[in-house]
XYZ file of N, CA, C and O in Angstrom:
836
model
N 2.892 -37.809 -50.278
C 3.889 -37.907 -51.347
C 5.292 -37.756 -50.775
O 5.533 -36.924 -49.903
N 6.217 -38.563 -51.282
C 7.620 -38.441 -50.938
C 8.346 -37.731 -52.077
O 7.953 -37.829 -53.236
N 9.417 -37.062 -51.736
C 10.150 -36.298 -52.727
C 11.641 -36.619 -52.603
O 12.217 -36.520 -51.512
N 12.250 -37.023 -53.734
C 13.645 -37.432 -53.751
C 14.444 -36.513 -54.666
O 14.039 -36.249 -55.796
N 15.588 -36.063 -54.173
C 16.513 -35.280 -54.983
C 17.601 -36.210 -55.496
O 18.276 -36.878 -54.715
N 17.772 -36.283 -56.824
C 18.908 -37.000 -57.402
C 19.910 -35.963 -57.877
O 19.627 -35.164 -58.766
N 21.084 -35.990 -57.272
C 22.110 -35.004 -57.555
C 23.073 -35.573 -58.592
O 23.661 -36.633 -58.393
N 23.212 -34.866 -59.706
C 23.997 -35.351 -60.839
C 25.255 -34.521 -61.041
O 25.189 -33.297 -61.204
N 26.389 -35.200 -61.051
C 27.658 -34.556 -61.371
C 27.992 -34.811 -62.829
O 27.597 -35.838 -63.401
N 28.725 -33.901 -63.436
C 29.247 -34.156 -64.767
C 30.077 -35.439 -64.717
O 30.831 -35.668 -63.764
N 29.925 -36.320 -65.730
C 30.626 -37.601 -65.715
C 29.870 -38.707 -65.017
O 30.410 -39.784 -64.779
N 28.587 -38.470 -64.686
C 27.761 -39.485 -64.022
C 27.610 -40.718 -64.921
O 27.638 -40.617 -66.150
N 27.463 -41.893 -64.313
C 27.257 -43.113 -65.097
C 25.774 -43.296 -65.407
O 24.950 -43.348 -64.488
N 25.410 -43.423 -66.687
C 23.984 -43.455 -67.071
C 23.191 -44.580 -66.418
O 22.046 -44.375 -66.022
N 23.756 -45.789 -66.312
C 23.006 -46.899 -65.738
C 22.646 -46.641 -64.276
O 21.548 -46.977 -63.829
N 23.550 -46.044 -63.549
C 23.293 -45.778 -62.133
C 22.215 -44.709 -61.979
O 21.365 -44.795 -61.097
N 22.257 -43.719 -62.830
C 21.219 -42.695 -62.832
C 19.875 -43.281 -63.247
O 18.833 -43.009 -62.631
N 19.888 -44.134 -64.283
C 18.651 -44.688 -64.832
C 17.940 -45.598 -63.843
O 16.706 -45.700 -63.856
N 18.690 -46.282 -62.971
C 18.049 -47.149 -61.977
C 17.131 -46.332 -61.080
O 15.981 -46.723 -60.817
N 17.610 -45.196 -60.610
C 16.759 -44.326 -59.786
C 15.600 -43.777 -60.613
O 14.448 -43.762 -60.153
N 15.894 -43.331 -61.829
C 14.862 -42.727 -62.674
C 13.711 -43.703 -62.938
O 12.541 -43.364 -62.771
N 14.055 -44.924 -63.344
C 13.027 -45.900 -63.708
C 12.291 -46.457 -62.497
O 11.050 -46.531 -62.479
N 13.029 -46.888 -61.491
C 12.384 -47.546 -60.354
C 11.555 -46.565 -59.540
O 10.414 -46.873 -59.161
N 12.058 -45.367 -59.317
C 11.248 -44.369 -58.621
C 10.094 -43.900 -59.497
O 9.011 -43.579 -58.994
N 10.312 -43.871 -60.817
C 9.223 -43.522 -61.730
C 8.095 -44.538 -61.684
O 6.911 -44.174 -61.643
N 8.452 -45.828 -61.697
C 7.446 -46.880 -61.574
C 6.748 -46.807 -60.211
O 5.528 -47.003 -60.121
N 7.514 -46.532 -59.176
C 6.927 -46.426 -57.841
C 5.898 -45.308 -57.794
O 4.822 -45.444 -57.187
N 6.207 -44.192 -58.443
C 5.271 -43.068 -58.489
C 4.018 -43.429 -59.273
O 2.900 -43.030 -58.921
N 4.204 -44.231 -60.331
C 3.092 -44.564 -61.223
C 2.174 -45.643 -60.661
O 0.946 -45.526 -60.732
N 2.751 -46.710 -60.094
C 1.940 -47.872 -59.700
C 2.110 -48.267 -58.239
O 1.514 -49.247 -57.794
N 2.891 -47.537 -57.468
C 3.146 -47.904 -56.081
C 2.077 -47.425 -55.119
O 1.102 -46.776 -55.511
N 2.289 -47.742 -53.847
C 1.346 -47.375 -52.792
C 1.303 -45.878 -52.529
O 0.291 -45.349 -52.074
N 2.420 -45.218 -52.765
C 2.544 -43.801 -52.437
C 3.310 -43.091 -53.539
O 4.276 -43.627 -54.085
N 2.889 -41.904 -53.864
C 3.561 -41.116 -54.892
C 4.984 -40.768 -54.454
O 5.224 -40.421 -53.293
N 5.923 -40.874 -55.409
C 7.305 -40.483 -55.165
C 7.743 -39.591 -56.314
O 7.820 -40.024 -57.465
N 8.035 -38.354 -56.016
C 8.504 -37.412 -57.034
C 10.025 -37.388 -57.035
O 10.654 -37.213 -55.987
N 10.612 -37.560 -58.205
C 12.067 -37.495 -58.350
C 12.438 -36.210 -59.063
O 11.952 -35.933 -60.158
N 13.316 -35.435 -58.452
C 13.807 -34.195 -59.042
C 15.295 -34.367 -59.317
O 16.067 -34.693 -58.408
N 15.702 -34.187 -60.560
C 17.113 -34.280 -60.935
C 17.715 -32.882 -60.959
O 17.166 -31.981 -61.587
N 18.843 -32.724 -60.281
C 19.477 -31.408 -60.224
C 20.988 -31.548 -60.377
O 21.573 -32.583 -60.054
N 21.604 -30.493 -60.866
C 23.053 -30.459 -61.014
C 23.562 -29.053 -60.821
O 22.821 -28.151 -60.418
N 24.841 -28.864 -61.146
C 25.466 -27.552 -61.019
C 25.496 -26.800 -62.337
O 25.950 -25.663 -62.390
N 25.022 -27.463 -63.404
C 25.056 -26.859 -64.737
C 23.805 -27.265 -65.499
O 23.110 -28.210 -65.125
N 23.521 -26.561 -66.578
C 22.306 -26.836 -67.350
C 22.416 -28.128 -68.139
O 21.411 -28.813 -68.356
N 23.616 -28.458 -68.608
C 23.825 -29.699 -69.346
C 24.960 -30.489 -68.726
O 26.001 -29.927 -68.378
N 24.741 -31.795 -68.585
C 25.737 -32.699 -68.034
C 26.089 -33.726 -69.098
O 25.201 -34.282 -69.755
N 27.372 -33.977 -69.269
C 27.811 -35.031 -70.178
C 28.169 -36.252 -69.346
O 29.052 -36.183 -68.483
N 27.484 -37.350 -69.594
C 27.680 -38.547 -68.789
C 28.983 -39.245 -69.153
O 29.678 -38.878 -70.110
N 29.282 -40.292 -68.406
C 30.492 -41.084 -68.608
C 30.676 -41.488 -70.067
O 31.771 -41.425 -70.598
N 29.621 -41.908 -70.725
C 29.740 -42.425 -72.090
C 29.154 -41.480 -73.133
O 28.745 -41.898 -74.204
N 29.117 -40.191 -72.813
C 28.791 -39.183 -73.799
C 27.328 -38.795 -73.917
O 26.992 -37.921 -74.716
N 26.450 -39.431 -73.148
C 25.041 -39.043 -73.162
C 24.892 -37.669 -72.518
O 25.379 -37.434 -71.412
N 24.216 -36.754 -73.211
C 24.016 -35.406 -72.686
C 22.688 -35.356 -71.933
O 21.648 -35.759 -72.459
N 22.728 -34.868 -70.715
C 21.570 -34.857 -69.821
C 21.274 -33.416 -69.423
O 22.194 -32.643 -69.129
N 19.991 -33.078 -69.402
C 19.567 -31.764 -68.931
C 18.784 -31.948 -67.640
O 17.609 -32.347 -67.671
N 19.384 -31.701 -66.479
C 18.666 -31.856 -65.209
C 17.429 -30.963 -65.151
O 17.388 -29.899 -65.777
N 16.443 -31.408 -64.358
C 15.223 -30.621 -64.190
C 15.506 -29.247 -63.590
O 14.890 -28.254 -63.944
N 16.439 -29.244 -62.612
C 16.660 -28.021 -61.834
C 18.150 -27.807 -61.579
O 18.957 -28.706 -61.753
N 18.481 -26.627 -61.140
C 19.825 -26.322 -60.662
C 19.833 -26.425 -59.139
O 18.891 -25.964 -58.463
N 20.875 -26.999 -58.595
C 20.939 -27.237 -57.154
C 20.740 -25.956 -56.362
O 20.023 -25.946 -55.352
N 21.329 -24.878 -56.819
C 21.264 -23.618 -56.075
C 19.845 -23.073 -55.945
O 19.574 -22.262 -55.046
N 18.945 -23.522 -56.802
C 17.573 -22.998 -56.800
C 16.624 -23.791 -55.900
O 15.451 -23.437 -55.772
N 17.114 -24.869 -55.284
C 16.237 -25.780 -54.552
C 16.187 -25.483 -53.055
O 17.176 -25.042 -52.460
N 15.036 -25.789 -52.457
C 14.891 -25.805 -50.998
C 15.089 -27.249 -50.552
O 14.197 -28.088 -50.723
N 16.237 -27.565 -50.001
C 16.550 -28.943 -49.637
C 15.620 -29.481 -48.556
O 15.434 -30.695 -48.432
N 15.020 -28.607 -47.788
C 14.103 -29.047 -46.735
C 12.836 -29.690 -47.300
O 12.116 -30.376 -46.571
N 12.584 -29.484 -48.588
C 11.370 -30.030 -49.206
C 11.521 -31.493 -49.589
O 10.539 -32.126 -50.012
N 12.717 -32.066 -49.435
C 12.983 -33.430 -49.900
C 13.094 -34.407 -48.739
O 13.528 -34.060 -47.635
N 12.711 -35.659 -49.039
C 12.749 -36.733 -48.040
C 13.993 -37.596 -48.157
O 14.321 -38.335 -47.219
N 14.660 -37.561 -49.299
C 15.828 -38.419 -49.509
C 16.703 -37.837 -50.606
O 16.246 -37.057 -51.450
N 17.969 -38.270 -50.578
C 18.951 -37.864 -51.575
C 19.487 -39.103 -52.278
O 19.865 -40.078 -51.617
N 19.517 -39.084 -53.607
C 20.053 -40.189 -54.408
C 21.309 -39.706 -55.130
O 21.301 -38.652 -55.767
N 22.371 -40.530 -55.041
C 23.663 -40.138 -55.606
C 24.211 -41.235 -56.508
O 24.874 -42.169 -56.021
N 23.987 -41.182 -57.807
C 24.664 -42.104 -58.712
C 26.141 -41.750 -58.818
O 26.525 -40.599 -58.616
N 26.976 -42.748 -59.139
C 28.409 -42.518 -59.262
C 28.818 -42.180 -60.679
O 27.984 -41.915 -61.551
N 30.126 -42.203 -60.918
C 30.637 -41.872 -62.236
C 32.099 -42.258 -62.358
O 32.640 -42.952 -61.498
N 32.752 -41.770 -63.428
C 34.124 -42.156 -63.738
C 35.076 -40.966 -63.589
O 34.772 -39.864 -64.042
N 36.239 -41.231 -63.018
C 37.253 -40.185 -62.854
C 37.692 -39.591 -64.189
O 37.796 -38.360 -64.304
N 37.966 -40.406 -65.247
C 38.397 -39.808 -66.524
C 37.352 -38.890 -67.148
O 37.692 -38.055 -68.002
N 36.096 -39.034 -66.762
C 35.030 -38.178 -67.286
C 34.825 -36.928 -66.444
O 33.904 -36.154 -66.699
N 35.660 -36.754 -65.431
C 35.574 -35.554 -64.606
C 34.581 -35.633 -63.473
O 34.223 -34.598 -62.885
N 34.124 -36.829 -63.126
C 33.069 -36.986 -62.126
C 33.421 -36.326 -60.797
O 32.614 -35.614 -60.200
N 34.637 -36.539 -60.316
C 34.979 -36.069 -58.973
C 35.119 -34.556 -58.889
O 35.024 -33.987 -57.793
N 35.316 -33.905 -60.020
C 35.446 -32.441 -59.993
C 34.188 -31.790 -59.421
O 34.270 -30.817 -58.658
N 33.022 -32.317 -59.775
C 31.774 -31.785 -59.221
C 31.291 -32.600 -58.024
O 30.778 -32.044 -57.054
N 31.463 -33.925 -58.089
C 30.930 -34.788 -57.030
C 31.610 -34.547 -55.690
O 31.020 -34.806 -54.639
N 32.854 -34.059 -55.701
C 33.564 -33.755 -54.460
C 33.649 -32.250 -54.209
O 34.406 -31.798 -53.345
N 32.866 -31.481 -54.946
C 32.856 -30.031 -54.748
C 32.034 -29.681 -53.509
O 31.188 -30.459 -53.057
N 32.267 -28.511 -52.974
C 31.591 -28.129 -51.735
C 30.057 -28.087 -51.865
O 29.367 -28.489 -50.926
N 29.477 -27.633 -52.987
C 28.007 -27.683 -53.077
C 27.449 -29.094 -52.930
O 26.404 -29.298 -52.279
N 28.138 -30.092 -53.498
C 27.688 -31.474 -53.353
C 27.856 -31.946 -51.917
O 26.947 -32.560 -51.332
N 29.018 -31.671 -51.345
C 29.290 -32.148 -49.986
C 28.365 -31.489 -48.969
O 27.881 -32.144 -48.035
N 28.085 -30.210 -49.153
C 27.200 -29.512 -48.235
C 25.772 -30.061 -48.338
O 25.052 -30.138 -47.336
N 25.371 -30.451 -49.541
C 24.043 -31.059 -49.714
C 23.960 -32.377 -48.960
O 22.959 -32.671 -48.275
N 25.003 -33.197 -49.057
C 25.030 -34.470 -48.320
C 24.929 -34.214 -46.822
O 24.146 -34.859 -46.108
N 25.713 -33.273 -46.325
C 25.680 -32.958 -44.886
C 24.288 -32.507 -44.451
O 23.807 -32.878 -43.369
N 23.638 -31.717 -45.291
C 22.291 -31.233 -44.959
C 21.331 -32.400 -44.739
O 20.585 -32.424 -43.751
N 21.354 -33.382 -45.655
C 20.430 -34.509 -45.542
C 20.760 -35.375 -44.330
O 19.848 -35.844 -43.629
N 22.030 -35.594 -44.084
C 22.412 -36.424 -42.934
C 22.067 -35.725 -41.627
O 21.518 -36.348 -40.702
N 22.351 -34.460 -41.519
C 22.038 -33.706 -40.305
C 20.542 -33.630 -40.050
O 20.100 -33.557 -38.896
N 19.753 -33.682 -41.139
C 18.294 -33.672 -41.018
C 17.726 -35.073 -40.797
O 16.504 -35.247 -40.754
N 18.605 -36.084 -40.666
C 18.214 -37.479 -40.442
C 17.334 -37.999 -41.580
O 16.332 -38.685 -41.351
N 17.753 -37.694 -42.815
C 17.042 -38.176 -43.993
C 17.880 -39.221 -44.726
O 19.079 -39.347 -44.510
N 17.246 -39.977 -45.609
C 17.914 -41.066 -46.329
C 18.883 -40.501 -47.364
O 18.542 -39.563 -48.099
N 20.072 -41.107 -47.430
C 21.028 -40.810 -48.501
C 21.398 -42.147 -49.143
O 21.962 -43.017 -48.490
N 21.052 -42.299 -50.421
C 21.282 -43.554 -51.147
C 22.336 -43.325 -52.219
O 22.115 -42.585 -53.175
N 23.497 -43.962 -52.065
C 24.593 -43.754 -53.016
C 24.938 -45.046 -53.734
O 24.753 -46.137 -53.195
N 25.443 -44.901 -54.949
C 25.819 -46.051 -55.771
C 27.302 -45.945 -56.121
O 27.794 -44.872 -56.468
N 28.007 -47.070 -56.021
C 29.393 -47.187 -56.489
C 30.301 -46.169 -55.792
O 30.300 -46.049 -54.572
N 31.071 -45.410 -56.557
C 32.070 -44.519 -55.967
C 31.475 -43.265 -55.345
O 32.208 -42.484 -54.729
N 30.167 -43.054 -55.456
C 29.589 -41.876 -54.810
C 29.643 -41.986 -53.286
O 29.448 -40.990 -52.584
N 29.935 -43.201 -52.764
C 30.138 -43.306 -51.317
C 31.369 -42.504 -50.886
O 31.467 -42.065 -49.732
N 32.305 -42.284 -51.814
C 33.459 -41.443 -51.501
C 33.027 -40.002 -51.229
O 33.677 -39.288 -50.465
N 31.935 -39.587 -51.848
C 31.390 -38.255 -51.587
C 30.875 -38.172 -50.151
O 31.093 -37.169 -49.461
N 30.212 -39.235 -49.699
C 29.744 -39.272 -48.312
C 30.929 -39.212 -47.361
O 30.906 -38.493 -46.357
N 31.976 -39.983 -47.701
C 33.157 -39.968 -46.864
C 33.806 -38.599 -46.798
O 34.159 -38.112 -45.718
N 33.956 -37.955 -47.955
C 34.579 -36.629 -48.003
C 33.716 -35.595 -47.273
O 34.252 -34.632 -46.699
N 32.412 -35.810 -47.271
C 31.508 -34.904 -46.550
C 31.611 -35.080 -45.042
O 31.055 -34.280 -44.279
N 32.281 -36.152 -44.618
C 32.492 -36.362 -43.195
C 31.371 -37.072 -42.469
O 31.291 -37.015 -41.234
N 30.533 -37.795 -43.222
C 29.357 -38.408 -42.586
C 29.513 -39.922 -42.391
O 28.583 -40.577 -41.916
N 30.662 -40.481 -42.757
C 30.843 -41.935 -42.647
C 31.763 -42.338 -41.502
O 32.080 -43.523 -41.371
N 32.169 -41.424 -40.693
C 33.067 -41.767 -39.585
C 32.392 -42.770 -38.655
O 31.289 -42.548 -38.147
N 33.058 -43.919 -38.467
C 32.539 -45.014 -37.631
C 31.221 -45.589 -38.163
O 30.449 -46.186 -37.395
N 30.975 -45.429 -39.448
C 29.789 -46.029 -40.069
C 30.235 -47.142 -41.017
O 31.325 -47.108 -41.583
N 29.365 -48.133 -41.216
C 29.634 -49.203 -42.165
C 29.276 -48.729 -43.571
O 28.200 -48.149 -43.787
N 30.171 -49.003 -44.524
C 29.946 -48.552 -45.897
C 30.760 -49.407 -46.846
O 31.665 -50.141 -46.446
N 30.446 -49.283 -48.136
C 31.199 -49.987 -49.164
C 31.436 -49.059 -50.344
O 30.940 -47.930 -50.379
N 32.197 -49.561 -51.311
C 32.543 -48.768 -52.486
C 33.021 -49.738 -53.558
O 33.287 -50.910 -53.261
N 33.130 -49.265 -54.779
C 33.695 -50.096 -55.844
C 35.104 -50.510 -55.441
O 35.965 -49.675 -55.160
N 35.333 -51.819 -55.387
C 36.587 -52.359 -54.851
C 37.235 -53.244 -55.903
O 36.648 -54.226 -56.345
N 38.455 -52.861 -56.321
C 39.160 -53.641 -57.330
C 40.494 -54.121 -56.763
O 40.891 -53.737 -55.664
N 41.180 -54.949 -57.507
C 42.492 -55.418 -57.090
C 43.395 -54.204 -56.849
O 43.468 -53.297 -57.664
N 44.057 -54.198 -55.726
C 44.870 -53.038 -55.354
C 44.183 -52.158 -54.330
O 44.834 -51.476 -53.547
N 42.850 -52.147 -54.362
C 42.075 -51.514 -53.301
C 42.171 -50.010 -53.185
O 42.010 -49.453 -52.101
N 42.384 -49.297 -54.297
C 42.524 -47.845 -54.206
C 41.268 -47.167 -53.644
O 41.353 -46.336 -52.728
N 40.116 -47.509 -54.201
C 38.875 -46.865 -53.735
C 38.550 -47.289 -52.296
O 38.080 -46.478 -51.489
N 38.790 -48.551 -51.980
C 38.575 -49.012 -50.603
C 39.418 -48.192 -49.641
O 38.930 -47.731 -48.594
N 40.683 -47.986 -49.981
C 41.570 -47.220 -49.108
C 41.090 -45.785 -48.956
O 41.112 -45.216 -47.860
N 40.620 -45.191 -50.058
C 40.103 -43.823 -49.987
C 38.890 -43.743 -49.059
O 38.739 -42.765 -48.316
N 38.049 -44.780 -49.092
C 36.875 -44.796 -48.224
C 37.288 -44.932 -46.769
O 36.795 -44.201 -45.893
N 38.184 -45.871 -46.494
C 38.628 -46.119 -45.122
C 39.301 -44.877 -44.530
O 39.150 -44.577 -43.338
N 40.009 -44.137 -45.363
C 40.697 -42.927 -44.886
C 39.728 -41.857 -44.396
O 40.133 -40.945 -43.660
N 38.459 -41.953 -44.774
C 37.452 -40.992 -44.301
C 36.857 -41.403 -42.956
O 35.992 -40.692 -42.427
N 37.296 -42.540 -42.427
C 36.791 -42.996 -41.134
C 35.734 -44.066 -41.212
O 35.214 -44.522 -40.183
N 35.393 -44.504 -42.427
C 34.371 -45.533 -42.602
C 34.927 -46.921 -42.295
O 36.125 -47.171 -42.452
N 34.055 -47.819 -41.892
C 34.387 -49.231 -41.754
C 33.948 -49.931 -43.034
O 32.755 -50.016 -43.317
N 34.911 -50.411 -43.824
C 34.604 -51.017 -45.120
C 33.964 -52.383 -44.941
O 34.446 -53.216 -44.167
N 32.865 -52.616 -45.667
C 32.180 -53.909 -45.683
C 32.139 -54.378 -47.129
O 31.606 -53.681 -47.997
N 32.696 -55.557 -47.390
C 32.775 -56.042 -48.769
C 31.501 -56.785 -49.152
O 31.481 -57.995 -49.318
N 30.426 -56.022 -49.296
C 29.126 -56.535 -49.746
C 28.572 -55.583 -50.793
O 28.895 -54.388 -50.774
N 27.731 -56.080 -51.699
C 27.268 -55.220 -52.809
C 26.420 -54.033 -52.373
O 26.486 -52.974 -52.990
N 25.619 -54.212 -51.331
C 24.801 -53.117 -50.810
C 24.926 -53.122 -49.292
O 24.744 -54.160 -48.660
N 25.257 -51.973 -48.727
C 25.421 -51.857 -47.276
C 24.522 -50.729 -46.775
O 24.577 -49.604 -47.283
N 23.721 -51.055 -45.772
C 22.882 -50.043 -45.141
C 23.338 -49.839 -43.707
O 23.480 -50.797 -42.952
N 23.571 -48.606 -43.346
C 23.882 -48.245 -41.961
C 22.932 -47.123 -41.577
O 23.116 -45.969 -41.966
N 21.886 -47.494 -40.859
C 20.862 -46.506 -40.538
C 20.192 -46.005 -41.799
O 19.636 -46.785 -42.570
N 20.260 -44.708 -42.035
C 19.624 -44.126 -43.216
C 20.611 -43.868 -44.341
O 20.284 -43.180 -45.319
N 21.825 -44.438 -44.236
C 22.821 -44.310 -45.288
C 22.938 -45.616 -46.057
O 23.101 -46.685 -45.468
N 22.854 -45.536 -47.386
C 23.008 -46.700 -48.257
C 24.231 -46.464 -49.140
O 24.356 -45.403 -49.760
N 25.113 -47.459 -49.193
C 26.244 -47.422 -50.116
C 26.260 -48.720 -50.901
O 25.678 -49.718 -50.485
N 26.932 -48.709 -52.064
C 26.956 -49.922 -52.883
C 28.240 -49.965 -53.699
O 29.076 -49.072 -53.597
N 28.379 -51.008 -54.528
C 29.681 -51.311 -55.111
C 29.833 -51.106 -56.607
O 30.954 -51.180 -57.106
N 28.784 -50.887 -57.359
C 28.962 -50.739 -58.799
C 27.641 -50.581 -59.508
O 26.570 -50.657 -58.898
N 27.665 -50.371 -60.828
C 26.441 -50.152 -61.586
C 25.428 -51.283 -61.447
O 24.221 -51.050 -61.464
N 25.931 -52.524 -61.292
C 25.022 -53.658 -61.163
C 24.246 -53.683 -59.863
O 23.302 -54.462 -59.715
N 24.617 -52.820 -58.925
C 23.898 -52.743 -57.644
C 22.871 -51.616 -57.621
O 22.112 -51.491 -56.668
N 22.855 -50.785 -58.661
C 22.035 -49.573 -58.635
C 20.550 -49.868 -58.452
O 19.855 -49.165 -57.706
N 20.055 -50.905 -59.111
C 18.630 -51.223 -58.972
C 18.304 -51.665 -57.554
O 17.247 -51.314 -57.012
N 19.211 -52.420 -56.922
C 18.964 -52.852 -55.544
C 18.960 -51.658 -54.591
O 18.167 -51.604 -53.642
N 19.823 -50.707 -54.833
C 19.818 -49.485 -54.022
C 18.493 -48.746 -54.195
O 17.886 -48.285 -53.223
N 18.016 -48.662 -55.425
C 16.759 -47.952 -55.692
C 15.568 -48.657 -55.055
O 14.677 -48.007 -54.493
N 15.530 -49.987 -55.113
C 14.440 -50.722 -54.458
C 14.492 -50.541 -52.940
O 13.455 -50.408 -52.279
N 15.703 -50.560 -52.379
C 15.836 -50.336 -50.937
C 15.389 -48.932 -50.566
O 14.746 -48.725 -49.526
N 15.690 -47.976 -51.414
C 15.227 -46.610 -51.177
C 13.712 -46.538 -51.165
O 13.113 -45.909 -50.279
N 13.071 -47.210 -52.130
C 11.602 -47.250 -52.150
C 11.067 -47.887 -50.871
O 10.106 -47.399 -50.262
N 11.690 -48.981 -50.455
C 11.258 -49.655 -49.223
C 11.364 -48.728 -48.014
O 10.446 -48.663 -47.182
N 12.462 -48.003 -47.919
C 12.661 -47.118 -46.772
C 11.730 -45.909 -46.804
O 11.325 -45.396 -45.765
N 11.385 -45.454 -48.009
C 10.461 -44.324 -48.131
C 9.013 -44.724 -47.906
O 8.204 -43.908 -47.446
N 8.672 -45.975 -48.247
C 7.280 -46.434 -48.147
C 7.200 -47.659 -47.247
O 7.078 -47.538 -46.039
N 7.294 -48.844 -47.832
C 7.276 -50.075 -47.034
C 7.789 -51.233 -47.882
O 7.879 -51.133 -49.110
N 8.116 -52.341 -47.205
C 8.726 -53.488 -47.882
C 7.772 -54.133 -48.876
O 8.196 -54.583 -49.955
N 6.488 -54.207 -48.551
C 5.525 -54.823 -49.462
C 5.404 -54.028 -50.757
O 5.282 -54.600 -51.847
N 5.438 -52.726 -50.633
C 5.369 -51.883 -51.823
C 6.574 -52.124 -52.724
O 6.437 -52.267 -53.946
N 7.761 -52.190 -52.139
C 8.970 -52.436 -52.918
C 8.935 -53.808 -53.577
O 9.351 -53.967 -54.734
N 8.429 -54.811 -52.859
C 8.352 -56.170 -53.405
C 7.379 -56.239 -54.576
O 7.657 -56.890 -55.596
N 6.231 -55.590 -54.441
C 5.251 -55.581 -55.539
C 5.805 -54.836 -56.753
O 5.588 -55.241 -57.892
N 6.529 -53.770 -56.500
C 7.139 -53.002 -57.584
C 8.166 -53.854 -58.328
O 8.207 -53.876 -59.557
N 8.977 -54.592 -57.578
C 9.964 -55.485 -58.185
C 9.267 -56.506 -59.089
O 9.720 -56.779 -60.205
N 8.164 -57.048 -58.624
C 7.425 -58.044 -59.407
C 6.852 -57.424 -60.675
O 6.944 -58.005 -61.761
N 6.269 -56.232 -60.543
C 5.685 -55.576 -61.711
C 6.737 -55.232 -62.751
O 6.479 -55.276 -63.962
N 7.954 -54.909 -62.302
C 9.018 -54.532 -63.223
C 9.811 -55.736 -63.728
O 10.725 -55.584 -64.546
N 9.467 -56.938 -63.222
C 10.122 -58.190 -63.628
C 11.598 -58.216 -63.220
O 12.435 -58.759 -63.924
N 11.887 -57.627 -62.067
C 13.236 -57.697 -61.517
C 13.342 -58.907 -60.591
O 12.588 -59.010 -59.627
N 14.267 -59.834 -60.840
C 14.449 -60.959 -59.927
C 15.091 -60.504 -58.619
O 15.808 -59.496 -58.590
N 14.821 -61.238 -57.566
C 15.495 -60.987 -56.300
C 16.838 -61.701 -56.313
O 16.884 -62.907 -56.572
N 17.933 -61.018 -56.055
C 19.236 -61.678 -56.071
C 19.312 -62.804 -55.046
O 18.611 -62.783 -54.028
N 20.180 -63.764 -55.320
C 20.371 -64.880 -54.395
C 21.080 -64.403 -53.139
O 21.705 -63.333 -53.109
N 21.016 -65.212 -52.098
C 21.718 -64.885 -50.858
C 23.213 -64.746 -51.111
O 23.885 -63.878 -50.535
N 23.746 -65.600 -52.001
C 25.180 -65.554 -52.308
C 25.567 -64.220 -52.937
O 26.674 -63.721 -52.717
N 24.666 -63.640 -53.730
C 24.960 -62.352 -54.369
C 25.249 -61.289 -53.320
O 26.110 -60.425 -53.511
N 24.538 -61.340 -52.213
C 24.680 -60.321 -51.183
C 25.922 -60.520 -50.318
O 26.283 -59.616 -49.541
N 26.583 -61.676 -50.421
C 27.697 -61.962 -49.520
C 29.019 -62.246 -50.225
O 30.057 -62.361 -49.568
N 29.018 -62.398 -51.548
C 30.247 -62.727 -52.267
C 31.166 -61.507 -52.372
O 30.729 -60.440 -52.817
N 32.437 -61.639 -51.947
C 33.361 -60.495 -52.029
C 33.569 -60.049 -53.464
O 33.494 -60.843 -54.403
N 33.872 -58.772 -53.647
C 34.126 -58.260 -54.990
C 35.428 -58.804 -55.561
O 35.522 -59.095 -56.747
N 36.441 -58.869 -54.720
C 37.751 -59.357 -55.141
C 38.009 -60.687 -54.426
O 38.179 -60.718 -53.210
N 38.020 -61.797 -55.154
C 38.228 -63.106 -54.518
C 39.574 -63.160 -53.794
O 40.556 -62.545 -54.229
N 39.596 -63.901 -52.704
C 40.841 -64.062 -51.965
C 41.845 -64.844 -52.809
O 41.475 -65.769 -53.564
N 43.105 -64.479 -52.715
C 44.158 -65.149 -53.512
C 44.337 -66.585 -53.065
O 44.169 -66.901 -51.903
C-alpha cells in the first residue's frame, strides 16, 4: 500500500483538491495497488476559495511524515488567505522533509511557490500559474527555479503545474509514479478521462504578442 499526504491550506481551491481526492480514491478502489490519501491541515475547519467548508482527516502536527510515500499540494487564491498558511513554516518544513527523504511532491498551480519558498526548486525545472505581467512566474524564478511554460512539469520526483485544469493530470502522474504507467492508463480509462493532445502539453499559457 502507498500512502499520500494531501496538505490543505485555508483558501485552497476545491477543484485542485478534488482531483487528488477522486483520482487517488479510484486508484485505491480499482487500481493495481492500494493508495491511502490522508488530508491534513493546520486547523480543524478550512474554508476553501469559494466558501466550501472542509474538515481535514487529521492535523499536520499529529502525523508521522515518515509513514507517507508522497505529498500532494493543491493551490489556492491570495484573496482567500491561501498564502498565510501555505507559506507558513509548518508547510514549508513538511515540503523539505519529503524532498530530503527523496519522496514525490506533487503540486498544482501556485502551490509551486511553496516549493520555491521551501528552497527545494533551486536549479530545478518548474512551472506556475502564469498570466500577463508574469507576477507568479517572477516569484517562482526568484526562488532559483528554471521556469518552463508547460501545463505539467516533472523534474525528478517534483511535479509542478499551471492551474486547476491541470490538477487531474498531476494526480494521474502521481498515480503513475507511485505504481506504474499501465495502472494510471487503466484508471484514466475507467474514469472516462481523455488523454490531452500533444499540443495541450506544449502550448504556452500566455501567447506571444
